XYZ file of C-alpha atoms in Angstrom:
617
model
C -41.402 8.489 -1.308
C -39.135 11.550 -1.369
C -37.294 11.430 1.622
C -36.401 7.379 0.103
C -35.384 8.698 -2.516
C -33.170 11.684 -0.842
C -31.960 9.052 1.469
C -30.676 6.759 -0.859
C -28.902 9.774 -3.483
C -27.498 10.290 0.145
C -26.127 7.381 0.562
C -24.675 6.898 -3.333
C -23.380 10.115 -2.533
C -21.488 9.157 0.479
C -20.423 6.100 -1.163
C -19.170 7.460 -3.697
C -17.007 10.162 -1.739
C -15.426 6.669 0.306
C -14.140 5.458 -2.911
C -13.022 8.787 -4.010
C -10.961 9.162 -0.482
C -9.636 5.263 -0.876
C -8.617 5.606 -4.621
C -7.073 8.991 -3.568
C -4.717 7.847 -0.365
C -3.704 4.812 -2.596
C -2.680 7.395 -5.141
C -0.797 9.275 -2.552
C 0.631 5.953 -0.745
C 1.937 4.590 -4.148
C 3.724 7.893 -4.802
C 5.238 8.245 -1.615
C 6.726 4.019 -1.407
C 8.397 5.329 -5.010
C 11.127 7.872 -3.414
C 10.685 6.462 0.542
C 11.067 3.077 1.791
C 8.148 3.432 4.321
C 4.922 5.370 5.005
C 6.018 5.521 8.446
C 9.461 7.634 6.878
C 8.981 11.418 6.803
C 10.331 13.490 4.158
C 13.603 15.400 5.093
C 14.732 17.608 1.855
C 12.963 20.235 -0.436
C 14.537 17.536 -3.430
C 12.388 14.687 -1.555
C 9.363 16.635 -1.474
C 9.806 17.809 -4.961
C 10.227 14.034 -6.522
C 6.997 12.672 -4.468
C 5.005 15.734 -5.541
C 6.450 14.605 -9.262
C 5.364 11.027 -8.812
C 1.846 11.819 -7.863
C 0.912 13.925 -11.131
C 2.390 17.172 -9.921
C 4.384 19.357 -11.172
C 5.395 21.875 -7.954
C 7.232 25.200 -8.785
C 9.699 26.420 -6.447
C 7.425 29.095 -5.017
C 4.768 26.021 -4.090
C 8.096 23.916 -2.463
C 8.689 26.941 -0.304
C 5.286 27.191 0.524
C 5.391 23.906 2.501
C 9.096 23.741 3.413
C 10.066 26.868 5.491
C 12.618 27.487 7.334
C 11.193 26.258 10.592
C 10.191 22.918 8.759
C 12.712 19.811 9.097
C 10.695 17.167 8.267
C 6.798 16.232 6.425
C 5.014 12.958 7.088
C 2.866 10.679 5.019
C -0.726 12.948 6.253
C 1.610 16.250 5.613
C 1.921 15.114 2.005
C -1.664 13.425 1.786
C -2.866 17.392 2.853
C -0.548 18.887 -0.003
C -2.038 17.271 -2.812
C -5.429 18.046 -1.571
C -4.490 21.232 -1.869
C -1.897 21.146 -4.800
C -4.746 20.040 -7.521
C -2.615 18.430 -10.754
C -2.906 21.401 -13.800
C -5.964 20.212 -16.254
C -5.140 20.560 -20.482
C -7.339 23.946 -20.127
C -5.672 25.589 -17.654
C -2.254 24.679 -19.319
C -3.851 26.000 -22.880
C -5.170 28.909 -20.930
C -1.705 29.604 -19.942
C -0.265 29.182 -23.659
C -3.038 31.552 -24.732
C -1.149 34.501 -23.274
C 1.793 34.141 -24.716
C -0.116 33.560 -28.345
C -1.557 36.534 -29.175
C -2.622 35.474 -32.411
C -3.999 32.220 -31.955
C -2.359 30.422 -33.747
C -1.456 27.091 -31.689
C 2.425 27.615 -32.365
C 4.494 29.038 -30.006
C 8.042 29.880 -31.483
C 10.852 28.671 -30.030
C 12.530 31.702 -29.560
C 10.214 33.502 -27.546
C 9.912 30.184 -25.716
C 12.925 30.152 -24.816
C 13.047 33.386 -23.752
C 10.055 33.426 -21.383
C 11.305 29.966 -19.601
C 15.073 31.148 -19.145
C 13.933 34.633 -17.519
C 10.819 34.142 -15.437
C 8.988 32.307 -12.963
C 11.567 28.951 -11.952
C 14.364 29.872 -15.124
C 14.665 26.879 -16.773
C 18.400 26.351 -18.142
C 18.697 26.499 -21.932
C 20.087 22.540 -22.074
C 16.627 22.108 -20.758
C 14.598 24.221 -22.882
C 16.130 22.666 -25.955
C 15.285 18.943 -24.156
C 12.199 20.175 -25.337
C 12.010 21.773 -28.302
C 14.187 18.883 -29.746
C 11.202 16.327 -29.308
C 9.265 15.269 -32.675
C 6.207 14.719 -31.116
C 4.751 18.589 -30.928
C 8.022 20.709 -32.902
C 7.885 21.663 -36.246
C 9.646 24.515 -38.575
C 11.243 25.616 -35.460
C 7.820 25.774 -33.464
C 6.127 24.654 -31.043
C 2.177 22.854 -30.929
C 1.290 23.525 -27.951
C -2.180 22.083 -27.728
C 0.283 18.619 -28.476
C 2.744 19.358 -26.158
C -0.157 19.868 -23.083
C -1.412 16.134 -24.322
C 1.571 14.528 -23.926
C 2.301 16.630 -20.801
C -0.470 15.211 -19.129
C -0.492 11.350 -20.774
C 3.319 12.018 -19.235
C 2.105 12.448 -15.696
C -0.645 9.859 -15.436
C 1.971 7.025 -17.168
C 4.325 8.226 -13.923
C 1.408 7.844 -11.483
C 0.184 4.634 -13.066
C 4.193 3.075 -13.046
C 3.696 4.055 -9.073
C 1.022 2.445 -8.197
C 2.137 -1.041 -10.176
C 4.723 -0.827 -8.394
C 3.066 -0.757 -4.805
C 1.085 -3.607 -6.471
C 3.537 -5.792 -7.958
C 6.434 -5.006 -5.345
C 5.755 -7.845 -1.873
C 7.959 -6.344 0.204
C 5.616 -2.917 -0.111
C 2.582 -4.927 0.162
C 3.613 -7.008 2.926
C 5.120 -4.005 5.086
C 3.263 -0.839 5.035
C -0.529 -0.788 4.067
C -3.197 -3.615 3.595
C -6.132 -3.087 0.284
C -8.645 -5.292 1.538
C -10.970 -2.939 2.557
C -14.669 -4.790 3.816
C -17.173 -2.733 2.042
C -16.283 -0.666 -1.236
C -19.522 0.485 -2.719
C -21.187 -1.318 -5.188
C -20.036 -0.353 -9.191
C -16.977 0.889 -7.630
C -13.570 -1.402 -8.528
C -10.453 -0.052 -6.985
C -7.259 -1.339 -8.568
C -6.124 -4.420 -7.389
C -3.682 -7.226 -7.646
C -4.526 -10.271 -9.679
C -2.501 -13.264 -9.502
C 0.294 -13.037 -11.668
C -0.503 -14.892 -15.195
C 1.517 -17.758 -15.468
C 4.692 -18.033 -17.825
C 3.786 -19.472 -21.951
C 6.157 -21.891 -22.710
C 6.880 -20.449 -25.853
C 8.383 -17.619 -24.226
C 11.660 -17.284 -21.953
C 11.517 -17.059 -18.849
C 13.868 -16.153 -15.909
C 13.360 -19.477 -13.737
C 15.210 -17.976 -10.208
C 12.924 -17.224 -7.609
C 12.852 -13.568 -6.555
C 14.436 -12.340 -3.131
C 10.916 -12.211 -1.121
C 12.091 -11.779 2.431
C 10.119 -9.049 4.705
C 12.348 -5.874 4.777
C 13.123 -4.617 8.440
C 10.547 -2.984 10.803
C 10.163 0.648 11.179
C 12.816 1.539 13.612
C 11.163 3.349 15.985
C 7.425 3.429 17.373
C 5.195 5.939 16.571
C 3.714 8.805 18.571
C -0.363 7.500 19.449
C -3.154 9.261 20.312
C -5.148 6.101 20.906
C -4.376 2.433 21.243
C -5.799 -1.061 22.587
C -3.586 -4.048 23.782
C -4.991 -7.746 23.340
C -3.083 -10.836 24.804
C -3.972 -14.549 24.380
C -2.240 -17.073 25.639
C -2.239 -21.112 24.302
C -1.008 -24.411 26.251
C 1.375 -26.233 23.975
C -0.357 -28.318 21.292
C -4.391 -27.096 23.022
C -4.741 -25.798 18.993
C -4.669 -28.570 17.769
C -7.265 -30.420 20.577
C -9.679 -32.876 19.188
C -12.866 -30.223 18.870
C -14.519 -32.276 15.691
C -16.647 -35.121 16.599
C -17.714 -36.913 13.957
C -19.558 -40.532 14.655
C -19.875 -43.241 12.608
C -22.690 -44.392 13.404
C -24.734 -41.079 13.222
C -23.310 -40.780 9.713
C -22.859 -43.845 7.931
C -26.010 -43.823 5.831
C -25.323 -39.746 4.994
C -24.472 -39.573 1.535
C -20.650 -37.919 0.699
C -19.310 -35.924 -1.708
C -15.429 -35.445 -2.148
C -13.300 -33.019 -4.688
C -9.295 -31.875 -4.214
C -7.704 -28.856 -4.833
C -4.792 -26.653 -4.164
C -3.230 -23.575 -2.986
C -0.252 -21.949 -5.154
C 1.878 -19.494 -3.540
C 2.436 -16.115 -6.226
C 5.552 -14.641 -7.052
C 4.532 -11.435 -5.433
C 2.997 -13.369 -2.315
C -0.665 -13.876 -3.395
C -2.255 -16.990 -2.653
C -4.573 -18.364 -5.056
C -6.817 -21.626 -5.256
C -9.915 -23.436 -6.275
C -12.983 -21.928 -5.428
C -16.191 -24.423 -5.335
C -19.951 -24.169 -5.925
C -21.608 -26.846 -3.910
C -25.763 -27.572 -4.723
C -27.819 -29.287 -2.458
C -31.352 -30.982 -3.837
C -33.259 -29.848 -0.670
C -32.233 -29.199 3.052
C -30.251 -31.325 5.079
C -27.978 -31.179 7.808
C -24.270 -31.277 6.425
C -20.916 -32.290 7.395
C -17.764 -29.771 5.892
C -14.519 -30.510 6.171
C -11.352 -29.292 4.654
C -7.611 -30.761 5.408
C -4.044 -30.619 3.533
C -4.247 -33.554 1.366
C -1.269 -36.130 2.133
C -0.248 -37.692 -1.475
C 0.268 -41.227 -1.266
C 2.967 -41.413 -3.795
C 4.495 -38.926 -1.281
C 4.435 -40.761 2.082
C 8.119 -41.331 3.584
C 8.900 -37.478 1.893
C 9.038 -34.324 3.594
C 6.027 -33.182 3.541
C 5.788 -29.243 4.012
C 2.384 -28.629 2.909
C 0.884 -30.781 5.492
C 1.502 -28.255 8.702
C 0.085 -25.575 6.233
C -3.638 -24.362 8.308
C -6.922 -24.611 5.743
C -10.229 -23.587 6.704
C -13.741 -23.347 4.641
C -15.874 -20.438 4.022
C -19.133 -20.952 2.660
C -21.652 -18.395 1.311
C -24.928 -18.673 0.110
C -25.456 -17.746 -3.535
C -28.237 -15.076 -3.741
C -29.953 -13.205 -7.260
C -26.091 -12.735 -8.066
C -22.382 -13.801 -7.945
C -21.792 -10.683 -6.114
C -24.131 -10.748 -3.891
C -23.186 -13.617 -1.423
C -24.061 -14.006 1.850
C -21.673 -15.900 4.503
C -23.722 -19.107 6.260
C -20.382 -19.971 8.188
C -16.686 -21.498 8.361
C -14.906 -24.342 9.145
C -13.762 -23.374 13.000
C -13.957 -26.745 14.608
C -10.790 -28.273 14.529
C -9.110 -32.272 15.038
C -5.968 -31.927 14.324
C -5.290 -31.189 10.845
C -8.950 -31.452 9.328
C -10.942 -28.426 10.011
C -15.378 -28.809 9.765
C -18.356 -27.575 10.080
C -21.411 -28.962 11.008
C -24.719 -27.675 10.574
C -28.134 -27.414 8.703
C -28.551 -26.263 4.946
C -31.147 -25.335 2.904
C -31.436 -26.202 -0.451
C -29.930 -23.927 -3.560
C -26.245 -23.210 -4.420
C -23.420 -22.082 -2.479
C -19.840 -21.083 -3.007
C -17.206 -22.898 -0.905
C -14.014 -20.093 -1.113
C -10.727 -22.477 0.572
C -8.711 -20.276 2.696
C -5.116 -20.294 4.643
C -4.019 -17.638 6.717
C -0.416 -17.490 4.675
C 1.269 -18.039 8.376
C 3.177 -21.218 6.825
C 2.183 -20.906 2.992
C 4.729 -18.031 2.189
C 8.317 -17.556 0.248
C 11.097 -18.848 2.153
C 14.694 -19.154 0.692
C 16.348 -22.325 1.230
C 19.436 -23.530 0.150
C 19.470 -26.563 -2.590
C 22.613 -28.281 -2.618
C 21.946 -29.226 -6.767
C 19.374 -29.044 -9.256
C 17.405 -32.430 -9.448
C 17.598 -34.329 -13.149
C 14.489 -34.914 -14.867
C 15.363 -36.558 -17.556
C 18.502 -39.047 -19.301
C 19.065 -41.062 -21.938
C 19.068 -44.471 -21.880
C 21.918 -46.602 -23.924
C 19.878 -46.547 -27.434
C 19.987 -42.203 -26.943
C 16.508 -42.122 -25.670
C 14.872 -39.903 -23.531
C 13.131 -40.847 -20.225
C 11.760 -39.617 -17.456
C 14.117 -40.021 -14.240
C 12.475 -41.637 -11.225
C 12.527 -38.668 -8.848
C 10.697 -37.075 -11.880
C 8.433 -39.724 -12.188
C 7.481 -39.824 -8.882
C 6.962 -35.694 -8.703
C 4.606 -36.053 -11.385
C 2.729 -38.707 -10.072
C 2.428 -36.230 -7.025
C 0.911 -33.846 -8.898
C -1.649 -36.243 -10.592
C -2.929 -36.767 -7.438
C -3.168 -33.356 -7.032
C -4.618 -32.332 -9.991
C -7.239 -35.102 -9.797
C -10.058 -33.266 -8.237
C -12.616 -36.257 -8.131
C -10.379 -38.689 -7.422
C -10.784 -41.099 -9.606
C -7.470 -42.162 -11.404
C -8.015 -40.289 -14.666
C -7.723 -36.696 -15.524
C -11.016 -35.028 -17.104
C -10.611 -32.160 -19.861
C -12.046 -30.102 -17.189
C -9.306 -31.135 -14.984
C -6.488 -31.184 -17.141
C -7.340 -27.501 -18.097
C -6.605 -26.200 -14.506
C -3.164 -27.846 -14.913
C -2.853 -25.967 -18.092
C -4.280 -22.907 -17.189
C -1.702 -22.900 -14.027
C 1.379 -23.424 -15.932
C 0.737 -22.460 -19.598
C -1.472 -19.525 -19.217
C -3.899 -21.469 -22.066
C -6.771 -23.791 -22.295
C -6.733 -26.996 -24.218
C -9.851 -27.210 -26.257
C -11.693 -30.576 -27.799
C -9.968 -30.942 -30.760
C -6.729 -30.767 -29.018
C -8.264 -33.118 -26.501
C -8.793 -35.541 -29.552
C -5.817 -35.193 -30.479
C -3.894 -36.317 -27.096
C -6.799 -39.299 -27.043
C -5.032 -40.180 -30.428
C -1.552 -39.802 -28.692
C -1.907 -40.570 -25.077
C -3.395 -43.371 -22.904
C -6.743 -42.691 -22.163
C -10.355 -44.622 -20.463
C -13.518 -42.799 -20.932
C -12.286 -39.786 -22.617
C -9.905 -39.428 -19.660
C -6.227 -39.448 -19.683
C -4.502 -41.982 -17.467
C -1.783 -41.973 -15.036
C 0.506 -43.612 -17.936
C -1.295 -41.234 -20.523
C 0.284 -37.968 -18.532
C 3.454 -39.305 -18.033
C 4.258 -39.716 -21.668
C 2.278 -36.539 -22.139
C 5.535 -34.555 -19.990
C 7.884 -37.154 -22.371
C 6.727 -36.033 -25.451
C 7.524 -32.328 -24.178
C 10.821 -33.260 -23.579
C 11.728 -34.925 -26.995
C 10.214 -31.835 -27.948
C 12.895 -29.564 -27.070
C 15.528 -32.712 -27.324
C 16.276 -33.074 -23.677
C 16.103 -29.139 -22.698
C 14.307 -29.683 -19.577
C 13.225 -25.825 -19.379
C 9.458 -26.270 -20.107
C 9.242 -29.049 -17.732
C 10.903 -26.768 -14.938
C 8.228 -23.658 -15.812
C 5.590 -26.527 -15.052
C 7.202 -27.687 -12.127
C 7.815 -24.325 -10.453
C 4.492 -22.571 -10.971
C 3.039 -25.729 -9.011
C 4.955 -24.745 -6.054
C 8.001 -27.250 -6.719
C 11.784 -26.139 -6.210
C 14.963 -27.227 -8.034
C 15.147 -30.036 -5.621
C 11.675 -31.353 -6.838
C 10.259 -30.446 -3.232
C 6.882 -28.689 -2.993
C 7.523 -26.271 -0.997
C 5.286 -23.457 -2.260
C 1.659 -25.011 -2.826
C -0.480 -26.848 -0.792
C -2.978 -29.838 -1.835
C -6.076 -30.408 0.068
C -9.047 -32.489 0.265
C -13.073 -31.634 0.842
C -15.574 -33.656 1.914
C -19.346 -33.097 2.111
C -21.599 -35.644 3.550
C -25.014 -34.686 3.919
C -28.198 -36.671 5.383
C -30.983 -35.961 3.585
C -29.890 -35.482 0.090
C -26.655 -36.493 -2.559
C -24.520 -33.162 -2.225
C -22.928 -32.240 -5.362
C -19.624 -30.110 -5.538
C -18.139 -29.220 -8.940
C -14.317 -26.891 -8.941
C -15.630 -23.501 -10.910
C -12.019 -21.466 -11.258
C -8.606 -21.200 -9.708
C -7.755 -17.814 -8.939
C -7.280 -15.278 -5.986
C -9.725 -15.287 -3.366
C -10.613 -11.722 -3.774
C -13.053 -9.370 -2.310
C -15.376 -12.096 -1.267
C -13.420 -13.752 1.077
C -11.482 -10.867 2.218
C -15.476 -9.928 3.248
C -16.225 -13.377 4.610
C -13.325 -13.584 6.897
C -13.731 -10.016 8.276
C -17.618 -10.612 8.868
C -16.561 -14.478 10.343
C -13.832 -12.487 12.755
C -16.996 -9.527 13.714
C -19.389 -11.799 14.386
C -17.099 -14.308 16.684
C -14.729 -12.351 18.055
C -14.085 -9.714 21.187
C -14.848 -6.431 20.284
C -12.295 -3.572 21.738
C -12.588 -0.002 21.209
C -9.554 2.049 20.720
C -9.068 3.840 24.027
C -9.265 7.035 22.784
C -11.480 6.817 19.770
C -14.357 5.751 19.647
C -15.325 4.733 16.223
C -11.787 2.433 15.964
C -11.911 -1.044 16.748
C -10.192 -4.355 16.647
C -12.147 -7.445 16.805
C -9.621 -10.368 17.994
C -10.709 -14.069 17.020
C -8.917 -17.455 17.530
C -9.655 -20.515 15.370
C -7.920 -23.544 16.272
C -4.507 -23.291 16.051
C -4.792 -19.134 14.498
C -5.414 -15.787 15.845
C -6.838 -13.230 13.245
C -7.554 -9.549 14.151
C -9.710 -7.011 12.075
C -9.843 -3.355 12.217
C -12.959 -1.913 11.497
C -13.119 2.278 10.618
C -16.471 3.318 11.185
C -15.261 7.023 11.155
C -15.915 9.505 7.995
C -11.655 9.333 7.593
C -8.707 6.721 6.787
C -6.842 6.074 9.554
C -3.241 4.217 9.976
C -2.658 1.910 12.950
C 0.666 1.162 14.010
C 0.613 -2.505 14.960
C 3.400 -3.748 17.736
C 3.458 -7.648 18.254
C 7.278 -7.370 20.151
C 5.666 -8.950 23.331
C 4.212 -11.742 21.531
C 6.032 -15.348 21.953
C 6.839 -18.439 19.855
C 4.672 -16.636 17.009
C 4.625 -16.192 13.603
C 2.461 -13.595 11.057
C 1.170 -13.618 7.802
C 3.146 -10.218 7.193
C 6.229 -11.522 8.490
C 6.784 -8.394 10.842
C 7.043 -7.632 14.328
C 5.699 -3.942 13.608
C 3.787 -2.879 10.776
C 1.381 0.156 9.835
C -2.224 -0.769 7.838
C -4.669 2.004 6.467
C -7.587 1.731 6.619
C -10.355 3.276 4.424
C -13.561 5.336 5.698
C -16.416 3.676 6.514
C -14.215 -0.444 5.999
C -12.851 -2.762 7.353
C -9.860 -4.578 7.301
C -7.497 -7.936 8.121
C -4.876 -6.382 10.112
C -3.223 -10.040 10.658
C -3.187 -14.296 11.464
C -0.986 -15.452 13.822
C -0.103 -19.043 14.359
C 2.599 -20.625 17.154
C 6.057 -21.047 15.606
C 6.336 -24.395 17.444
C 2.774 -25.801 18.422
C 4.533 -28.074 20.776
C 5.147 -24.914 23.367
C 3.026 -22.382 24.483
C 2.696 -19.387 22.505
C 1.448 -16.062 23.796
C -0.317 -13.565 21.291
C 0.270 -9.932 22.392
C -0.910 -6.985 20.314
C -0.833 -3.544 20.965
C -2.660 -1.326 17.991
C -2.149 2.374 18.071
C -3.601 5.102 16.056
C -0.676 7.244 14.578
């Protein structure tokens, strides 16, 4: 018993240590990328070193800078910077108070401005009179010609933490930094440790000012030079033209015609920061049964004949078994079989609750700059001066209705409508507001009809006297551009058939996949893929797995230290990946795994070659 307890304590201690290291390196990365464009770029001067240290919450003296930047130093890399931060701990409040206490011999808690000025301009890193004056002028900690150094220390530490937080926030928000440099989705952070991860950006309330222009989200240029490598491994996969879409999923109508089914629609939405969110589902099976689960892009009936960008987007479903807690979901399988745009899985599932997590690689659902000749018109006034929806906007609204009508019954329930509201305004409609809708717009069985949905949007235009601003907020948040093309969303449909029972599927949330999906993707590649050890490094493994039309690689770091892996795709042909870069670097925390990249064919009608070299930097 004592041995078990000791083992458990040791295990928890190691997990805590790994989590602390992961947070430490995330803070290092955030500070570094505030000053430099890439984590593969070197610090080239004392001034840059001082700046990055300040961004990491340190306040280095010239003596400290000179300790690490000697007459022989020409540059310092990211690893050097991390090593410096490990040695140079940020000052604590006690240390600061102790330093001031040596000056304040009377222990009054104050230092006169004259005395402070004399010390700061004559000792150590001498400050100028102007610099000292800027301190003594601050009303927060100065009074009657004296400095309250206790308040000063509090403000100093708060400002230092705010500086670090601003650097972390910038790293999370800026899609360029997130894409180019390092991944942050590790496989096994300890339970109870929550790392700062990016959240879906809240949709802008219709009542607030909103900048409609889309940001420039093109990926930055790749690092100019390959890094010197301690260890590396290469993987090459050649895929014939259109072979990735061969029929592999065979569903015999005769064997399944007696099976019971359930269906739900949903949608992937592309966020401003490049993140993808989607509906998540819970599946209930009353008893053990053979099951077939499929997912594919939804071909909206109204959109036939139009350019449907989303139909080429890859889709997948990960099936997870629910145990005692939602946090502890077990991967059962995923939809690895493919028939054209349809992905599916067949097998036997026991009775109980399952989670279905939709997934797309982001190779084809991504920010793309397109030239739009002009903004579509949404409303017009008839000869009587009454507002009306244009034909083009009505068609777009009917397409939206088809997408958000999750159960496909031609009506919107309050639950379905609230997914739409959360996405477009960040708010939910309660029962009282729904009753008001019922009084003003056409409903059947307490559900909103297509005409009611059109009228609701017309009312919104009338509320703003024809100003289409609110309507554009809705359209942009649903993935439409100013030409009324859906370019930043991908509606899909999920079908479930069970042999021995009636399956039930319910949309539970609309959010990013998060750690559960990241773990599921990593685990599926590790379980099914080809494993290669990084030559010269026995603790780093590269797993490569081809599932239908995509190839995914996962890096596993079994060592006690974080590693930086350089990824080079320059020998690949006719490929595109989710990062939008041929060469990039990823950081993998100790005892963890993460997706290196997802790769697909640029043109499926031609042969494509995935040729990738992973190297330890």
